[in-house]
Amino acid sequence: MHFNIVTLFPEFFDSPLSCAMLGKGVEEDLVSFSLTNPRDYTEDNRHTVDDRPYGGGPGMVMMCDPLSKALDGLKKPGRILMLTPRGRQMTQSFARELAQEENITLVCGRYEGIDERILEQYPIEGVSVGDFVLNGGEAAALCVIESVSRLVPNFMGHEDSGDEESFSHGLLEYPHYTRPAEFRGQAVPDVLTCGDHARIAEWRREKALELTLKQRPDILEDAELTVEDMHFMRKIRRSGGVETLGKNLYLALLHAPVLNKFGQTTAVSLTNFDVHDIARVSRTYGLGGYYIATPLEDQRRLLERLIGHWLDGPGRQANRDRTDAFGSIHTATDLAEIVAAVEKKAGQRPVIVATSARGAGNVSIPTVRKWTGDRPVLLVMGTASGLAPEVLEDADAILRPIRNLGPYNHLSVRSATAIIVDRVLGDAY
Ligand SMILES: C[S@@+](CC[C@H](N)C(=O)[O-])C[C@H]1O[C@@H](n2cnc3c(N)ncnc32)[C@H](O)[C@@H]1O
């Protein structure tokens, strides 16, 4: 595999490409590199490669002319990648995809970046190595080179080591140990010295699952998981995991004050579906509680009859799962009563997060998730045409609407609740 590196600082690559495994890869002809400096394609005495940005602002921009000439001079550019924070994220699967190429060109930006017209005139793909800003694309290019080269056949010596590494199957790798068997009083795990390869493989799998669940639950979404893996993870109690987050999240379903379709503030009747479906969401995600408020006496009595049916009445015999779900329901007359009840239960006043399908909101799902990590959060959901303005005004925060960029986002309150709760807690958390 050949890498063309287009850089204003070719010397940056001197040692990284000549030592350790990359150096060996070059010696064995598995990988090769050529360095092209756009400065060599300048025509003025000062070899200018950058200029001030049109429109003003700080810093300099890499000019089109030297860079385009440098690119035009490449014999076999292959796939052209430009290192940039706004590019596609570098991942192990992207590295695998790139390892299939024969030629790759890496364009390293400097200063504030490259004149945009280069990106429009050449088939360049942006690649980012993370959500942070480097001085230049050289260090990022090295990350791409290293991650791709090690997947070139024969580069790593024994073929299977690349297959076991972190991210290969969507999991982080298990921990490693080597001699001595005891270090400062700490022995290596017994299982690794028992000689039973099946047990060792099982232990490693479990450690990989445990670590991934703890450090990078987000990547579990794409991991290849077996039913056994899921059974194992279900048994792991996680601090800061779904158990903690779920317990800190409370739901309030208000039937007043809400808006009717004419925009008037009103009180509405219960919907049996909302009672059932949100109770099931509450139970599924292990929430702190589901509070249903209505100021209407007859509706509260109806609700209590419903709850009684499923908790202590014939429903209990008919469907124990539903009894379980109904166990998280509490009744109230209004939001103030719910806040007081949650405060009593949690020992701390909850952060009140109102929801609305309209407006811009002032808090995002990740922020609510963060709050849920260390204090009670009460998510307030409205029935009818949504919560009355005074509820939104009095709340500590208003969540950004679901599908706020779409032309239509009129979801039922039970659908909206399920979506929000899943986004806040997520399966993998
Ligand atoms: C100082 S940075 C310019 C940052 C640019 N003004 C911005 O805010 O996106 C200079 C160069 O470093 C490289 N670079 C910086 N951070 C990077 C990252 N996270 N991934 C890939 N390349 C990066 C790019 O080539 C970029 O053009």
Short mmCIF file of C-alpha atoms and ligand atoms in Angstrom, two decimals:
data_model
loop_
_atom_site.label_atom_id
_atom_site.label_comp_id
_atom_site.label_asym_id
_atom_site.label_seq_id
_atom_site.Cartn_x
_atom_site.Cartn_y
_atom_site.Cartn_z
CA MET A 1 0.00 0.00 0.00
CA HIS A 2 1.29 3.44 -0.90
CA PHE A 3 0.60 6.67 0.99
CA ASN A 4 1.17 10.05 -0.69
CA ILE A 5 1.47 12.65 2.04
CA VAL A 6 0.92 16.26 1.03
CA THR A 7 2.35 18.45 3.76
CA LEU A 8 4.10 21.76 4.39
CA PHE A 9 6.23 19.96 7.00
CA PRO A 10 7.66 16.75 5.47
CA GLU A 11 10.26 16.57 8.26
CA PHE A 12 7.41 15.92 10.70
CA PHE A 13 7.25 12.36 9.34
CA ASP A 14 10.99 11.54 9.52
CA SER A 15 11.00 9.42 12.64
CA PRO A 16 7.42 8.08 12.74
CA LEU A 17 7.74 6.50 9.30
CA SER A 18 11.19 5.04 9.89
CA CYS A 19 10.95 3.46 13.32
CA ALA A 20 9.03 0.62 15.00
CA MET A 21 6.41 -1.23 13.00
CA LEU A 22 6.02 1.35 10.24
CA GLY A 23 9.79 1.29 9.67
CA LYS A 24 9.66 -2.50 9.48
CA GLY A 25 6.66 -2.33 7.14
CA VAL A 26 8.65 -0.07 4.80
CA GLU A 27 11.68 -2.40 4.94
CA GLU A 28 9.48 -5.37 4.08
CA ASP A 29 7.82 -3.46 1.24
CA LEU A 30 4.37 -3.77 2.76
CA VAL A 31 3.85 -0.01 2.95
CA SER A 32 5.56 2.89 1.21
CA PHE A 33 5.38 6.64 1.50
CA SER A 34 6.10 9.70 -0.60
CA LEU A 35 6.09 13.24 0.68
CA THR A 36 5.00 16.21 -1.40
CA ASN A 37 5.40 19.78 -0.21
CA PRO A 38 3.09 22.38 -1.82
CA ARG A 39 5.83 24.94 -1.11
CA ASP A 40 7.87 23.28 -3.89
CA TYR A 41 5.11 24.27 -6.32
CA THR A 42 5.23 28.01 -5.59
CA GLU A 43 6.56 30.52 -8.08
CA ASP A 44 7.36 33.56 -5.94
CA ASN A 45 10.69 34.13 -4.21
CA ARG A 46 9.19 33.76 -0.75
CA HIS A 47 7.49 30.45 -1.61
CA THR A 48 4.15 31.68 -0.31
CA VAL A 49 1.58 29.00 0.43
CA ASP A 50 -0.93 30.94 2.55
CA ASP A 51 -2.82 34.21 2.52
CA ARG A 52 -5.34 36.15 4.58
CA PRO A 53 -8.96 34.95 4.58
CA TYR A 54 -11.51 36.78 2.45
CA GLY A 55 -14.10 38.35 4.72
CA GLY A 56 -11.53 39.00 7.43
CA GLY A 57 -10.97 37.08 10.63
CA PRO A 58 -7.95 35.57 12.32
CA GLY A 59 -5.27 33.34 10.82
CA MET A 60 -4.24 32.42 7.32
CA VAL A 61 -5.65 30.07 4.69
CA MET A 62 -3.72 27.63 2.49
CA MET A 63 -3.86 28.92 -1.09
CA CYS A 64 -5.33 26.94 -3.98
CA ASP A 65 -2.48 27.21 -6.47
CA PRO A 66 0.44 25.44 -4.74
CA LEU A 67 -1.82 22.77 -3.34
CA SER A 68 -3.58 22.03 -6.61
CA LYS A 69 -0.22 21.78 -8.39
CA ALA A 70 1.04 19.42 -5.68
CA LEU A 71 -2.05 17.24 -6.15
CA ASP A 72 -1.80 17.36 -9.95
CA GLY A 73 1.81 16.18 -9.70
CA LEU A 74 0.90 12.92 -7.94
CA LYS A 75 1.27 9.90 -10.23
CA LYS A 76 -1.22 7.65 -8.43
CA PRO A 77 -3.24 9.67 -5.94
CA GLY A 78 -5.80 6.90 -5.27
CA ARG A 79 -8.34 7.89 -2.67
CA ILE A 80 -7.68 11.48 -1.57
CA LEU A 81 -8.31 12.21 2.10
CA MET A 82 -7.96 15.57 3.76
CA LEU A 83 -7.48 15.71 7.50
CA THR A 84 -10.02 18.12 8.94
CA PRO A 85 -12.10 18.38 12.12
CA ARG A 86 -15.20 18.58 9.96
CA GLY A 87 -14.54 15.28 8.18
CA ARG A 88 -15.88 11.76 8.59
CA GLN A 89 -14.80 10.30 11.89
CA MET A 90 -11.84 7.94 11.73
CA THR A 91 -12.97 4.56 13.10
CA GLN A 92 -11.73 0.99 12.97
CA SER A 93 -14.29 0.10 10.31
CA PHE A 94 -13.19 3.08 8.19
CA ALA A 95 -9.58 1.90 8.64
CA ARG A 96 -10.64 -1.54 7.37
CA GLU A 97 -12.29 0.07 4.37
CA LEU A 98 -9.15 2.11 3.60
CA ALA A 99 -6.89 -0.93 4.01
CA GLN A 100 -8.44 -2.29 0.78
CA GLU A 101 -6.95 0.61 -1.25
CA GLU A 102 -3.64 0.45 -3.12
CA ASN A 103 -2.96 4.20 -2.99
CA ILE A 104 -4.09 6.81 -0.49
CA THR A 105 -3.29 10.52 -0.55
CA LEU A 106 -3.37 12.38 2.75
CA VAL A 107 -3.64 16.17 2.53
CA CYS A 108 -2.49 17.86 5.72
CA GLY A 109 -4.01 21.25 6.42
CA ARG A 110 -2.22 24.00 8.34
CA TYR A 111 -3.22 27.46 9.56
CA GLU A 112 -7.02 27.93 9.52
CA GLY A 113 -7.39 25.31 6.80
CA ILE A 114 -7.54 25.05 3.03
CA ASP A 115 -9.25 27.27 0.43
CA GLU A 116 -12.70 25.67 0.01
CA ARG A 117 -12.42 25.62 -3.80
CA ILE A 118 -9.85 22.80 -3.58
CA LEU A 119 -12.50 20.67 -1.92
CA GLU A 120 -14.95 21.48 -4.68
CA GLN A 121 -12.55 20.81 -7.55
CA TYR A 122 -10.94 17.56 -6.36
CA PRO A 123 -12.64 14.36 -5.15
CA ILE A 124 -11.42 14.92 -1.60
CA GLU A 125 -12.95 13.19 1.43
CA GLY A 126 -12.59 14.89 4.81
CA VAL A 127 -11.38 12.75 7.72
CA SER A 128 -11.38 13.79 11.37
CA VAL A 129 -9.48 12.01 14.11
CA GLY A 130 -11.60 13.45 16.91
CA ASP A 131 -13.56 16.39 18.20
CA PHE A 132 -10.56 18.53 19.01
CA VAL A 133 -8.33 20.88 17.05
CA LEU A 134 -4.70 20.13 16.20
CA ASN A 135 -2.08 22.55 14.87
CA GLY A 136 -2.04 20.75 11.57
CA GLY A 137 -3.14 17.63 9.74
CA GLU A 138 0.23 15.84 10.15
CA ALA A 139 -0.47 14.21 13.52
CA ALA A 140 -3.94 13.25 12.27
CA ALA A 141 -2.44 11.79 9.07
CA LEU A 142 -0.17 9.62 11.22
CA CYS A 143 -3.22 8.25 13.03
CA VAL A 144 -4.74 7.27 9.69
CA ILE A 145 -1.47 5.77 8.46
CA GLU A 146 -0.96 3.69 11.62
CA SER A 147 -4.53 2.43 11.87
CA VAL A 148 -4.69 1.49 8.17
CA SER A 149 -1.18 0.02 7.84
CA ARG A 150 -1.66 -2.45 10.67
CA LEU A 151 -4.54 -3.96 8.71
CA VAL A 152 -2.41 -4.53 5.61
CA PRO A 153 -1.85 -8.32 5.30
CA ASN A 154 1.35 -9.51 7.04
CA PHE A 155 2.01 -6.11 8.65
CA MET A 156 1.40 -7.32 12.19
CA GLY A 157 3.10 -10.69 12.03
CA HIS A 158 0.40 -12.96 13.43
CA GLU A 159 -2.77 -12.31 11.52
CA ASP A 160 -5.33 -12.68 14.26
CA SER A 161 -4.06 -9.93 16.56
CA GLY A 162 -5.84 -7.26 14.49
CA ASP A 163 -9.04 -9.21 14.77
CA GLU A 164 -9.04 -9.33 18.57
CA GLU A 165 -8.29 -5.68 19.14
CA SER A 166 -10.61 -2.99 20.47
CA PHE A 167 -13.46 -2.05 18.12
CA SER A 168 -12.89 -5.13 15.91
CA HIS A 169 -16.20 -6.63 17.00
CA GLY A 170 -17.69 -3.45 18.35
CA LEU A 171 -16.19 -3.98 21.82
CA LEU A 172 -13.19 -2.63 23.69
CA GLU A 173 -10.49 -5.21 24.23
CA TYR A 174 -10.12 -7.26 27.44
CA PRO A 175 -7.23 -6.44 29.84
CA HIS A 176 -3.78 -8.00 29.37
CA TYR A 177 -1.26 -9.32 31.90
CA THR A 178 2.30 -10.64 31.56
CA ARG A 179 5.04 -11.89 33.87
CA PRO A 180 5.68 -11.67 36.80
CA ALA A 181 2.66 -13.59 38.10
CA GLU A 182 2.64 -11.26 41.10
CA PHE A 183 3.48 -7.55 41.07
CA ARG A 184 3.58 -5.56 44.34
CA GLY A 185 1.36 -8.12 46.00
CA GLN A 186 -1.15 -8.23 43.16
CA ALA A 187 -1.53 -11.53 41.35
CA VAL A 188 -2.79 -11.93 37.78
CA PRO A 189 -6.38 -13.25 37.61
CA ASP A 190 -6.39 -17.02 38.37
CA VAL A 191 -8.32 -17.90 35.26
CA LEU A 192 -5.42 -16.79 33.03
CA THR A 193 -3.10 -19.37 34.54
CA CYS A 194 -5.56 -22.29 34.68
CA GLY A 195 -4.74 -23.53 31.17
CA ASP A 196 -8.42 -23.95 30.29
CA HIS A 197 -8.73 -22.07 27.01
CA ALA A 198 -12.51 -22.10 26.92
CA ARG A 199 -12.67 -20.51 30.37
CA ILE A 200 -10.03 -17.96 29.39
CA ALA A 201 -11.97 -17.05 26.26
CA GLU A 202 -15.15 -16.69 28.30
CA TRP A 203 -13.41 -14.50 30.90
CA ARG A 204 -11.95 -12.29 28.19
CA ARG A 205 -15.30 -11.90 26.52
CA GLU A 206 -16.91 -10.93 29.82
CA LYS A 207 -14.17 -8.43 30.62
CA ALA A 208 -14.53 -6.88 27.15
CA LEU A 209 -18.29 -6.55 27.69
CA GLU A 210 -17.83 -5.14 31.19
CA LEU A 211 -15.26 -2.57 30.03
CA THR A 212 -17.29 -1.52 27.02
CA LEU A 213 -20.42 -1.13 29.12
CA LYS A 214 -18.51 1.02 31.58
CA GLN A 215 -16.35 3.12 29.24
CA ARG A 216 -18.07 3.21 25.86
CA PRO A 217 -21.71 2.08 26.11
CA ASP A 218 -22.38 4.04 22.90
CA ILE A 219 -20.44 1.53 20.78
CA LEU A 220 -22.48 -1.42 22.09
CA GLU A 221 -25.24 -0.39 19.72
CA ASP A 222 -23.23 -1.74 16.79
CA ALA A 223 -21.49 -4.62 18.56
CA GLU A 224 -22.03 -8.24 17.56
CA LEU A 225 -23.70 -9.54 20.72
CA THR A 226 -24.98 -13.01 21.58
CA VAL A 227 -27.85 -13.86 23.90
CA GLU A 228 -25.23 -15.01 26.45
CA ASP A 229 -23.53 -11.59 26.22
CA MET A 230 -26.84 -9.91 26.98
CA HIS A 231 -27.53 -12.21 29.94
CA PHE A 232 -24.09 -11.40 31.29
CA MET A 233 -24.48 -7.63 30.89
CA ARG A 234 -27.92 -7.68 32.48
CA LYS A 235 -26.31 -9.04 35.66
CA ILE A 236 -23.73 -6.27 35.89
CA ARG A 237 -24.78 -3.55 38.29
CA ARG A 238 -23.48 -0.28 37.08
CA SER A 239 -22.96 2.83 39.13
CA GLY A 240 -24.00 5.72 36.93
CA GLY A 241 -25.60 3.19 34.58
CA VAL A 242 -29.20 2.79 33.61
CA GLU A 243 -30.21 1.87 37.17
CA THR A 244 -28.99 5.16 38.62
CA LEU A 245 -30.04 7.33 35.72
CA GLY A 246 -33.47 5.68 35.50
CA LYS A 247 -34.16 6.07 39.20
CA ASN A 248 -33.41 9.78 38.98
CA LEU A 249 -35.85 10.32 36.13
CA TYR A 250 -39.49 10.98 37.07
CA LEU A 251 -42.43 11.53 34.76
CA ALA A 252 -45.35 13.91 35.27
CA LEU A 253 -48.35 13.63 32.96
CA LEU A 254 -50.51 16.74 33.30
CA HIS A 255 -54.17 16.93 32.28
CA ALA A 256 -54.28 20.58 33.39
CA PRO A 257 -53.35 23.30 32.75
CA VAL A 258 -53.06 22.33 29.09
CA LEU A 259 -54.11 23.94 25.85
CA ASN A 260 -57.05 22.90 23.69
CA LYS A 261 -56.83 23.18 19.91
CA PHE A 262 -58.05 26.79 20.06
CA GLY A 263 -55.12 27.72 22.28
CA GLN A 264 -57.27 28.08 25.40
CA THR A 265 -56.13 26.77 28.75
CA THR A 266 -58.23 23.86 29.95
CA ALA A 267 -58.38 20.53 31.81
CA VAL A 268 -58.91 17.31 29.86
CA SER A 269 -59.97 13.74 30.65
CA LEU A 270 -57.63 10.80 31.09
CA THR A 271 -56.68 8.58 28.18
CA ASN A 272 -56.39 4.94 29.19
CA PHE A 273 -53.65 4.34 26.62
CA ASP A 274 -51.48 7.04 28.23
CA VAL A 275 -51.94 5.50 31.66
CA HIS A 276 -50.92 2.03 30.44
CA ASP A 277 -48.26 2.83 27.88
CA ILE A 278 -46.34 5.35 29.96
CA ALA A 279 -46.50 3.02 33.00
CA ARG A 280 -44.87 0.36 30.84
CA VAL A 281 -42.19 2.83 29.72
CA SER A 282 -41.62 3.79 33.35
CA ARG A 283 -41.22 0.13 34.38
CA THR A 284 -39.10 -0.81 31.36
CA TYR A 285 -36.58 1.96 32.02
CA GLY A 286 -36.71 1.62 35.82
CA LEU A 287 -37.85 5.23 36.35
CA GLY A 288 -38.22 6.83 39.77
CA GLY A 289 -41.98 7.15 39.30
CA TYR A 290 -44.83 8.07 36.97
CA TYR A 291 -47.11 10.77 38.34
CA ILE A 292 -50.47 11.45 36.73
CA ALA A 293 -52.13 14.75 37.65
CA THR A 294 -55.70 15.84 37.11
CA PRO A 295 -57.67 18.43 39.09
CA LEU A 296 -60.94 16.72 38.10
CA GLU A 297 -62.31 14.68 40.97
CA ASP A 298 -64.16 12.18 38.73
CA GLN A 299 -61.02 11.59 36.65
CA ARG A 300 -58.90 10.97 39.72
CA ARG A 301 -61.47 8.45 40.94
CA LEU A 302 -61.43 6.77 37.54
CA LEU A 303 -57.64 6.62 37.68
CA GLU A 304 -57.69 5.11 41.15
CA ARG A 305 -60.18 2.49 39.98
CA LEU A 306 -57.93 1.64 37.05
CA ILE A 307 -54.89 1.36 39.29
CA GLY A 308 -56.87 -0.74 41.77
CA HIS A 309 -57.99 -3.08 38.99
CA TRP A 310 -54.42 -3.82 37.94
CA LEU A 311 -52.75 -3.74 41.33
CA ASP A 312 -55.26 -5.54 43.54
CA GLY A 313 -58.24 -6.46 41.37
CA PRO A 314 -58.88 -9.03 38.63
CA GLY A 315 -56.14 -7.47 36.44
CA ARG A 316 -53.55 -8.81 38.84
CA GLN A 317 -54.48 -12.39 37.97
CA ALA A 318 -54.92 -11.65 34.28
CA ASN A 319 -51.57 -9.95 33.62
CA ARG A 320 -48.83 -9.76 36.24
CA ASP A 321 -46.60 -7.75 33.93
CA ARG A 322 -49.17 -5.00 33.85
CA THR A 323 -49.48 -5.11 37.64
CA ASP A 324 -45.74 -4.60 37.75
CA ALA A 325 -45.96 -1.57 35.45
CA PHE A 326 -48.87 -0.03 37.34
CA GLY A 327 -46.79 -0.19 40.52
CA SER A 328 -44.91 2.94 39.41
CA ILE A 329 -48.07 5.11 38.99
CA HIS A 330 -48.96 7.81 41.52
CA THR A 331 -51.94 10.17 41.36
CA ALA A 332 -51.92 13.89 42.08
CA THR A 333 -54.09 16.95 41.58
CA ASP A 334 -51.44 19.21 40.06
CA LEU A 335 -47.76 19.71 39.27
CA ALA A 336 -46.97 21.32 42.63
CA GLU A 337 -48.17 18.16 44.40
CA ILE A 338 -46.00 16.03 42.11
CA VAL A 339 -42.91 18.16 42.73
CA ALA A 340 -43.48 17.89 46.49
CA ALA A 341 -43.91 14.10 46.24
CA VAL A 342 -40.74 13.67 44.18
CA GLU A 343 -38.81 15.93 46.53
CA LYS A 344 -39.96 13.82 49.47
CA LYS A 345 -39.02 10.57 47.73
CA ALA A 346 -35.69 11.73 46.30
CA GLY A 347 -34.70 13.90 49.25
CA GLN A 348 -34.01 16.77 46.88
CA ARG A 349 -36.12 19.09 44.74
CA PRO A 350 -36.16 17.77 41.16
CA VAL A 351 -35.06 19.81 38.19
CA ILE A 352 -38.30 20.48 36.33
CA VAL A 353 -37.93 19.90 32.60
CA ALA A 354 -41.04 20.81 30.62
CA THR A 355 -41.66 19.50 27.11
CA SER A 356 -43.32 21.04 24.09
CA ALA A 357 -43.61 20.24 20.39
CA ARG A 358 -43.27 23.97 19.66
CA GLY A 359 -40.53 26.54 20.20
CA ALA A 360 -36.79 26.00 20.35
CA GLY A 361 -36.46 24.72 23.92
CA ASN A 362 -33.41 25.64 25.97
CA VAL A 363 -32.01 22.28 26.98
CA SER A 364 -30.86 19.23 25.01
CA ILE A 365 -31.19 15.50 25.64
CA PRO A 366 -27.47 15.08 26.55
CA THR A 367 -27.80 17.81 29.19
CA VAL A 368 -30.86 16.14 30.70
CA ARG A 369 -28.93 12.86 30.71
CA LYS A 370 -26.07 14.57 32.53
CA TRP A 371 -28.44 16.04 35.13
CA THR A 372 -30.06 12.65 35.61
CA GLY A 373 -26.62 11.31 36.53
CA ASP A 374 -26.54 13.24 39.79
CA ARG A 375 -29.95 14.61 40.75
CA PRO A 376 -33.67 13.95 40.33
CA VAL A 377 -35.17 15.23 37.12
CA LEU A 378 -38.92 15.59 36.60
CA LEU A 379 -39.93 15.42 32.94
CA VAL A 380 -43.28 17.18 32.54
CA MET A 381 -45.46 15.95 29.68
CA GLY A 382 -48.65 17.66 28.57
CA THR A 383 -51.86 16.11 27.22
CA ALA A 384 -54.33 17.74 24.71
CA SER A 385 -52.50 20.37 22.61
CA GLY A 386 -49.63 20.67 25.07
CA LEU A 387 -48.66 22.28 28.36
CA ALA A 388 -50.09 25.74 29.11
CA PRO A 389 -47.58 28.62 28.82
CA GLU A 390 -47.41 29.11 32.60
CA VAL A 391 -46.08 25.56 33.07
CA LEU A 392 -43.37 26.20 30.49
CA GLU A 393 -42.49 29.55 32.08
CA ASP A 394 -42.23 28.11 35.58
CA ALA A 395 -40.12 25.10 34.57
CA ASP A 396 -36.36 25.10 35.16
CA ALA A 397 -35.81 24.14 31.53
CA ILE A 398 -37.72 23.34 28.35
CA LEU A 399 -36.51 20.36 26.34
CA ARG A 400 -35.79 20.91 22.65
CA PRO A 401 -38.75 19.43 20.70
CA ILE A 402 -38.43 16.00 19.10
CA ARG A 403 -38.06 16.27 15.28
CA ASN A 404 -37.80 20.03 15.63
CA LEU A 405 -36.47 20.42 12.09
CA GLY A 406 -39.29 18.46 10.44
CA PRO A 407 -42.48 20.00 9.03
CA TYR A 408 -44.74 17.83 11.24
CA ASN A 409 -44.05 16.67 14.78
CA HIS A 410 -47.45 16.08 16.37
CA LEU A 411 -46.81 12.93 18.40
CA SER A 412 -49.12 11.45 21.00
CA VAL A 413 -47.89 12.18 24.50
CA ARG A 414 -47.22 8.47 25.08
CA SER A 415 -45.08 8.23 21.93
CA ALA A 416 -43.21 11.42 22.81
CA THR A 417 -42.59 10.17 26.35
CA ALA A 418 -41.20 6.86 25.09
CA ILE A 419 -38.91 8.59 22.61
CA ILE A 420 -37.59 11.11 25.13
CA VAL A 421 -37.03 8.53 27.87
CA ASP A 422 -35.18 6.26 25.45
CA ARG A 423 -33.03 9.13 24.23
CA VAL A 424 -32.18 10.21 27.75
CA LEU A 425 -31.44 6.74 29.09
CA GLY A 426 -30.78 4.72 25.94
CA ASP A 427 -30.62 0.98 25.82
CA ALA A 428 -26.88 0.78 26.08
CA TYR A 429 -26.63 2.92 29.19
C1 LIG B 1 -5.52 24.77 13.43
S1 LIG B 1 -6.32 23.54 12.50
C2 LIG B 1 -7.59 24.46 11.72
C3 LIG B 1 -8.88 24.30 12.42
C4 LIG B 1 -10.05 24.98 11.68
N1 LIG B 1 -9.91 26.39 11.72
C5 LIG B 1 -11.36 24.55 12.31
O1 LIG B 1 -11.82 25.20 13.25
O2 LIG B 1 -11.91 23.50 11.89
C6 LIG B 1 -5.19 23.27 11.16
C7 LIG B 1 -5.32 21.94 10.45
O3 LIG B 1 -5.11 20.87 11.37
C8 LIG B 1 -5.78 19.70 10.93
N2 LIG B 1 -6.63 19.23 12.04
C9 LIG B 1 -6.87 19.88 13.20
N3 LIG B 1 -7.65 19.16 14.01
C10 LIG B 1 -7.94 18.01 13.36
C11 LIG B 1 -8.71 16.86 13.68
N4 LIG B 1 -9.37 16.75 14.82
N5 LIG B 1 -8.78 15.85 12.76
C12 LIG B 1 -8.14 15.95 11.57
N6 LIG B 1 -7.40 17.02 11.22
C13 LIG B 1 -7.28 18.03 12.10
C14 LIG B 1 -6.56 20.10 9.70
O4 LIG B 1 -5.82 19.68 8.57
C15 LIG B 1 -6.64 21.62 9.80
O5 LIG B 1 -6.80 22.21 8.54
#
